[in-house]
Amino acid sequence: MADKKLDCRGLACPLPVIKTKELIDQGGVEQITVLVDNAAARENVSRFLERSGYQVQVAQQSGTLAVTGRRGAGAAAARPGAVCQPEASQKVLVLIGADRLGTGDDTLGQKLLVNFIGTLKEMGPELWCLVLLNAGVKLAVTGSGVLGHLQELERNGLMVLVCGTCLNHFQLLEQKQVGETTNMLDIVTHLQLADKVIPLT
Amino acid sequence: MRRTLKGRAGEAQVGRITPEMTVLEILCRHRHTEEVFRQYDGAAVVCLCCAALFDAVGETARKYGLDLQGLLASLEKAAAAPPDESK
């Protein structure tokens, strides 16, 4: 298992993230610890590692913040709260490419999708990422019947990615109320990182 | 073998910078565009490389009231220019 260390103290954003990325891009990094000394770097390195499939812990020691990312077999044991919370044995990504579920009757399809989103939480911690694209982005905007469910899922740690091109196409960029606007490169990367993809398109 | 972000944003590529690209993606492809983002920090009243690193540049412009077309043009110009090795 490759355990890498990186000292980014004294470096301003975006350098800590770029250096972290360069190290990870070398491949085979199961654990990485990045030392930073400011909140922005801690936040961005943590976020980058999480987006890259690592489970992240931050420790502080006399002004130095140690951001540690782990993935693979060692990750579950190192995760905070492991004693009392069920661990995710896999990362599930749900890809929603429509604003209704199934074909036959659109009104029924919309109701089914509301029900589906409301039931997603039953997947527990394995539900890792939700990607909304094409008409699926309408679920993330003002007036959506599932907005409350999505916001609750996001508050509980679900990564919600909303296709920026699609929002732009439907002229809904300003109405987005949940999730992170993203692009196809990010979506493809998350599809790669997921252990299981459930497509609803 | 599972890849993460390897071989994508870090690769130097010539191509248009679009509003859907994230600030990080642009910085990784064209490292010397950092100076452009720094120039817009004042107008945004935040450090864009800190606060908007993972956001699409189009959304960032809207969020902070920046001139998107001007920003894109400046980024494209910086991306097209060879990096100054003396810096």
Short mmCIF file of C-alpha atoms in Angstrom, two decimals:
data_model
loop_
_atom_site.label_atom_id
_atom_site.label_comp_id
_atom_site.label_asym_id
_atom_site.label_seq_id
_atom_site.Cartn_x
_atom_site.Cartn_y
_atom_site.Cartn_z
CA MET A 1 0.00 0.00 0.00
CA ALA A 2 1.49 3.33 -1.05
CA ASP A 3 1.45 5.86 1.78
CA LYS A 4 2.39 9.32 0.57
CA LYS A 5 3.11 12.50 2.46
CA LEU A 6 3.05 16.03 1.16
CA ASP A 7 4.03 19.21 2.96
CA CYS A 8 2.02 22.12 1.60
CA ARG A 9 2.46 24.45 4.54
CA GLY A 10 3.08 27.98 3.42
CA LEU A 11 1.40 27.37 0.07
CA ALA A 12 -1.72 29.26 -0.99
CA CYS A 13 -4.59 27.86 -3.04
CA PRO A 14 -4.63 26.35 -5.58
CA LEU A 15 -1.14 24.89 -5.05
CA PRO A 16 -1.98 22.39 -2.28
CA VAL A 17 -4.70 20.84 -4.42
CA ILE A 18 -2.60 20.83 -7.57
CA LYS A 19 0.34 19.20 -5.78
CA THR A 20 -2.02 16.65 -4.22
CA LYS A 21 -3.47 15.91 -7.62
CA GLU A 22 -0.04 15.49 -9.19
CA LEU A 23 0.92 12.99 -6.52
CA ILE A 24 -2.31 11.00 -6.87
CA ASP A 25 -1.97 11.04 -10.64
CA GLN A 26 1.23 9.02 -10.27
CA GLY A 27 -1.07 6.15 -9.34
CA GLY A 28 -1.29 3.52 -6.64
CA VAL A 29 -1.76 5.95 -3.76
CA GLU A 30 -3.89 4.21 -1.14
CA GLN A 31 -3.16 6.70 1.62
CA ILE A 32 -2.00 10.28 1.48
CA THR A 33 -1.38 12.85 4.19
CA VAL A 34 -1.22 16.49 3.18
CA LEU A 35 0.03 19.08 5.67
CA VAL A 36 -1.51 22.52 5.26
CA ASP A 37 -1.69 25.60 7.45
CA ASN A 38 -4.84 27.40 6.42
CA ALA A 39 -8.55 26.67 6.35
CA ALA A 40 -9.01 27.18 2.61
CA ALA A 41 -6.31 24.65 1.79
CA ARG A 42 -7.74 22.18 4.31
CA GLU A 43 -11.19 22.53 2.81
CA ASN A 44 -10.06 22.26 -0.79
CA VAL A 45 -7.63 19.37 -0.28
CA SER A 46 -10.31 17.50 1.71
CA ARG A 47 -12.86 18.11 -0.99
CA PHE A 48 -10.48 17.07 -3.74
CA LEU A 49 -9.59 13.84 -1.95
CA GLU A 50 -13.25 13.02 -1.34
CA ARG A 51 -14.03 13.62 -4.98
CA SER A 52 -11.16 11.33 -5.86
CA GLY A 53 -12.66 8.49 -3.85
CA TYR A 54 -10.76 8.86 -0.57
CA GLN A 55 -12.21 8.92 2.91
CA VAL A 56 -10.83 11.95 4.64
CA GLN A 57 -9.81 12.77 8.18
CA VAL A 58 -8.34 16.03 9.41
CA ALA A 59 -6.13 16.32 12.47
CA GLN A 60 -4.76 19.53 13.92
CA GLN A 61 -1.46 19.87 15.71
CA SER A 62 -0.18 23.27 16.77
CA GLY A 63 -1.19 25.23 13.70
CA THR A 64 -0.63 22.43 11.25
CA LEU A 65 -3.60 20.67 9.69
CA ALA A 66 -2.97 17.12 8.55
CA VAL A 67 -5.47 16.04 5.90
CA THR A 68 -5.36 12.28 5.48
CA GLY A 69 -7.13 10.45 2.69
CA ARG A 70 -7.48 6.69 2.60
CA ARG A 71 -9.07 4.34 0.20
CA GLY A 72 -9.17 0.63 -0.26
CA ALA A 73 -9.42 -1.91 2.51
CA GLY A 74 -7.97 0.37 5.18
CA ALA A 75 -10.43 3.16 4.62
CA ALA A 76 -13.40 1.78 6.52
CA ALA A 77 -11.53 1.19 9.73
CA ALA A 78 -10.11 4.69 9.67
CA ARG A 79 -13.37 6.45 9.04
CA PRO A 80 -14.63 8.65 11.89
CA GLY A 81 -17.73 7.27 13.55
CA ALA A 82 -17.01 3.75 12.40
CA VAL A 83 -17.93 2.39 15.80
CA CYS A 84 -21.53 3.53 15.70
CA GLN A 85 -22.33 3.93 12.02
CA PRO A 86 -22.77 1.24 9.42
CA GLU A 87 -19.97 1.35 6.90
CA ALA A 88 -20.44 1.58 3.18
CA SER A 89 -19.18 -1.60 1.58
CA GLN A 90 -19.44 -0.03 -1.85
CA LYS A 91 -19.95 3.34 -3.47
CA VAL A 92 -23.23 3.50 -5.37
CA LEU A 93 -23.83 6.16 -7.97
CA VAL A 94 -27.36 6.82 -9.20
CA LEU A 95 -27.57 8.50 -12.59
CA ILE A 96 -30.88 10.22 -13.31
CA GLY A 97 -31.34 11.49 -16.85
CA ALA A 98 -35.06 12.29 -16.80
CA ASP A 99 -37.67 14.01 -14.65
CA ARG A 100 -39.93 10.97 -14.60
CA LEU A 101 -39.52 7.27 -14.10
CA GLY A 102 -40.38 4.83 -16.84
CA THR A 103 -42.58 5.22 -19.87
CA GLY A 104 -46.29 4.80 -20.45
CA ASP A 105 -47.82 7.64 -18.49
CA ASP A 106 -45.89 10.84 -17.76
CA THR A 107 -47.96 11.82 -14.75
CA LEU A 108 -47.42 8.41 -13.23
CA GLY A 109 -43.74 8.61 -14.17
CA GLN A 110 -43.34 11.87 -12.26
CA LYS A 111 -45.05 10.44 -9.19
CA LEU A 112 -42.88 7.36 -9.35
CA LEU A 113 -39.74 9.46 -9.50
CA VAL A 114 -40.83 11.49 -6.46
CA ASN A 115 -41.37 8.22 -4.66
CA PHE A 116 -38.04 6.90 -5.85
CA ILE A 117 -36.07 9.94 -4.66
CA GLY A 118 -37.89 9.85 -1.35
CA THR A 119 -36.93 6.21 -0.91
CA LEU A 120 -33.28 6.57 -1.95
CA LYS A 121 -32.16 7.15 1.63
CA GLU A 122 -32.97 3.51 2.33
CA MET A 123 -29.77 2.66 0.49
CA GLY A 124 -27.95 3.94 3.55
CA PRO A 125 -24.29 4.89 3.46
CA GLU A 126 -23.69 3.02 0.22
CA LEU A 127 -25.49 5.77 -1.66
CA TRP A 128 -22.46 7.88 -2.56
CA CYS A 129 -23.33 10.08 -5.49
CA LEU A 130 -26.38 11.24 -7.40
CA VAL A 131 -25.88 12.62 -10.89
CA LEU A 132 -28.64 14.64 -12.52
CA LEU A 133 -28.49 15.31 -16.23
CA ASN A 134 -30.73 16.20 -19.15
CA ALA A 135 -34.27 16.71 -17.78
CA GLY A 136 -33.07 15.22 -14.50
CA VAL A 137 -31.65 18.62 -13.58
CA LYS A 138 -35.22 19.89 -13.20
CA LEU A 139 -35.32 17.90 -9.96
CA ALA A 140 -32.72 20.22 -8.45
CA VAL A 141 -34.40 23.56 -9.12
CA THR A 142 -37.01 25.75 -7.51
CA GLY A 143 -40.45 24.16 -7.65
CA SER A 144 -39.19 20.59 -7.89
CA GLY A 145 -41.36 18.14 -5.98
CA VAL A 146 -38.28 16.34 -4.67
CA LEU A 147 -36.22 19.36 -3.68
CA GLY A 148 -36.73 18.74 0.03
CA HIS A 149 -35.67 15.11 -0.31
CA LEU A 150 -32.57 16.03 -2.29
CA GLN A 151 -31.56 18.74 0.15
CA GLU A 152 -31.94 16.31 3.03
CA LEU A 153 -29.85 13.71 1.23
CA GLU A 154 -27.16 16.30 0.53
CA ARG A 155 -27.16 17.47 4.15
CA ASN A 156 -26.61 13.85 5.14
CA GLY A 157 -23.52 13.60 2.98
CA LEU A 158 -24.73 12.54 -0.45
CA MET A 159 -22.78 14.10 -3.29
CA VAL A 160 -25.26 15.60 -5.76
CA LEU A 161 -23.83 16.55 -9.14
CA VAL A 162 -25.95 18.62 -11.49
CA CYS A 163 -25.02 18.89 -15.16
CA GLY A 164 -24.17 22.52 -15.90
CA THR A 165 -24.67 22.18 -19.64
CA CYS A 166 -28.16 20.80 -19.01
CA LEU A 167 -29.05 23.58 -16.56
CA ASN A 168 -27.88 26.07 -19.14
CA HIS A 169 -29.90 24.36 -21.87
CA PHE A 170 -33.09 24.59 -19.85
CA GLN A 171 -32.15 28.10 -18.65
CA LEU A 172 -32.31 26.91 -15.07
CA LEU A 173 -28.86 27.89 -13.82
CA GLU A 174 -30.26 30.55 -11.53
CA GLN A 175 -32.97 28.27 -10.15
CA LYS A 176 -30.70 25.48 -8.93
CA GLN A 177 -31.28 24.90 -5.22
CA VAL A 178 -29.30 21.78 -4.46
CA GLY A 179 -26.13 20.05 -5.58
CA GLU A 180 -22.98 21.10 -7.29
CA THR A 181 -23.00 22.31 -10.88
CA THR A 182 -20.61 20.11 -12.76
CA ASN A 183 -19.43 19.11 -16.22
CA MET A 184 -19.13 15.90 -18.22
CA LEU A 185 -15.52 15.33 -17.21
CA ASP A 186 -16.55 15.27 -13.56
CA ILE A 187 -19.47 13.00 -14.30
CA VAL A 188 -17.31 10.54 -16.20
CA THR A 189 -14.75 10.56 -13.38
CA HIS A 190 -17.39 9.79 -10.79
CA LEU A 191 -18.78 7.00 -12.94
CA GLN A 192 -15.28 5.54 -12.93
CA LEU A 193 -14.87 5.91 -9.20
CA ALA A 194 -18.21 4.32 -8.33
CA ASP A 195 -18.34 0.63 -7.47
CA LYS A 196 -21.86 0.38 -8.81
CA VAL A 197 -23.83 2.61 -11.17
CA ILE A 198 -27.62 2.61 -11.28
CA PRO A 199 -28.73 4.44 -14.43
CA LEU A 200 -32.24 5.83 -14.74
CA THR A 201 -32.29 7.46 -18.13
CA MET B 1 -7.20 -0.66 -12.95
CA ARG B 2 -9.23 2.13 -11.49
CA ARG B 3 -8.17 5.63 -12.43
CA THR B 4 -9.07 8.75 -10.57
CA LEU B 5 -8.37 12.06 -12.20
CA LYS B 6 -5.24 10.72 -13.78
CA GLY B 7 -4.46 11.76 -17.26
CA ARG B 8 -7.33 14.16 -17.67
CA ALA B 9 -7.25 17.63 -16.22
CA GLY B 10 -3.49 17.52 -15.81
CA GLU B 11 -2.80 16.98 -19.45
CA ALA B 12 -1.76 20.02 -21.36
CA GLN B 13 -4.31 20.39 -24.08
CA VAL B 14 -5.03 23.08 -26.54
CA GLY B 15 -8.70 23.80 -26.70
CA ARG B 16 -11.37 26.25 -25.86
CA ILE B 17 -12.05 27.17 -22.30
CA THR B 18 -15.75 26.77 -21.78
CA PRO B 19 -18.08 28.00 -19.01
CA GLU B 20 -18.65 24.39 -17.94
CA MET B 21 -14.98 23.82 -17.08
CA THR B 22 -14.11 24.09 -13.41
CA VAL B 23 -11.52 26.54 -12.15
CA LEU B 24 -9.33 23.60 -11.10
CA GLU B 25 -9.64 21.98 -14.50
CA ILE B 26 -8.55 25.18 -16.20
CA LEU B 27 -5.67 25.68 -13.79
CA CYS B 28 -4.44 22.13 -14.29
CA ARG B 29 -4.60 22.33 -18.06
CA HIS B 30 -3.13 25.80 -18.24
CA ARG B 31 -1.19 26.42 -15.06
CA HIS B 32 -0.39 30.03 -15.92
CA THR B 33 -4.07 31.01 -15.95
CA GLU B 34 -3.78 31.42 -12.19
CA GLU B 35 -2.67 34.99 -12.78
CA VAL B 36 -5.93 35.70 -14.62
CA PHE B 37 -8.01 34.39 -11.73
CA ARG B 38 -5.93 36.51 -9.35
CA GLN B 39 -6.75 39.56 -11.44
CA TYR B 40 -10.46 38.88 -10.94
CA ASP B 41 -10.17 38.32 -7.17
CA GLY B 42 -10.74 42.01 -6.50
CA ALA B 43 -13.93 42.18 -8.53
CA ALA B 44 -15.20 38.95 -6.97
CA VAL B 45 -14.11 40.08 -3.49
CA VAL B 46 -12.90 36.55 -2.81
CA CYS B 47 -9.91 34.43 -3.72
CA LEU B 48 -11.36 32.53 -6.67
CA CYS B 49 -8.69 29.83 -6.45
CA CYS B 50 -9.78 29.27 -2.83
CA ALA B 51 -13.54 29.73 -2.89
CA ALA B 52 -14.44 28.54 -6.38
CA LEU B 53 -11.81 25.92 -7.18
CA PHE B 54 -14.33 23.16 -7.88
CA ASP B 55 -16.99 25.33 -9.46
CA ALA B 56 -17.65 25.81 -13.16
CA VAL B 57 -16.21 29.07 -14.34
CA GLY B 58 -19.58 30.11 -15.77
CA GLU B 59 -21.30 29.59 -12.44
CA THR B 60 -18.44 31.34 -10.68
CA ALA B 61 -18.85 34.39 -12.90
CA ARG B 62 -22.57 34.51 -12.21
CA LYS B 63 -22.12 33.96 -8.50
CA TYR B 64 -19.60 36.75 -8.10
CA GLY B 65 -20.95 39.12 -10.75
CA LEU B 66 -17.97 38.83 -13.07
CA ASP B 67 -17.89 39.51 -16.79
CA LEU B 68 -17.90 35.93 -18.06
CA GLN B 69 -16.95 36.74 -21.63
CA GLY B 70 -14.09 38.94 -20.47
CA LEU B 71 -12.91 36.29 -18.06
CA LEU B 72 -13.06 33.56 -20.71
CA ALA B 73 -11.20 35.76 -23.19
CA SER B 74 -8.47 36.49 -20.65
CA LEU B 75 -8.19 32.81 -19.77
CA GLU B 76 -7.99 31.80 -23.42
CA LYS B 77 -5.34 34.41 -24.04
CA ALA B 78 -3.29 33.19 -21.09
CA ALA B 79 -3.78 29.57 -22.13
CA ALA B 80 -2.60 30.30 -25.64
CA ALA B 81 0.49 32.19 -24.50
CA PRO B 82 3.60 30.16 -23.71
CA PRO B 83 4.37 30.09 -20.00
CA ASP B 84 7.02 32.52 -18.85
CA GLU B 85 9.76 30.21 -17.59
CA SER B 86 11.58 33.10 -15.97
CA LYS B 87 8.91 33.41 -13.27
#
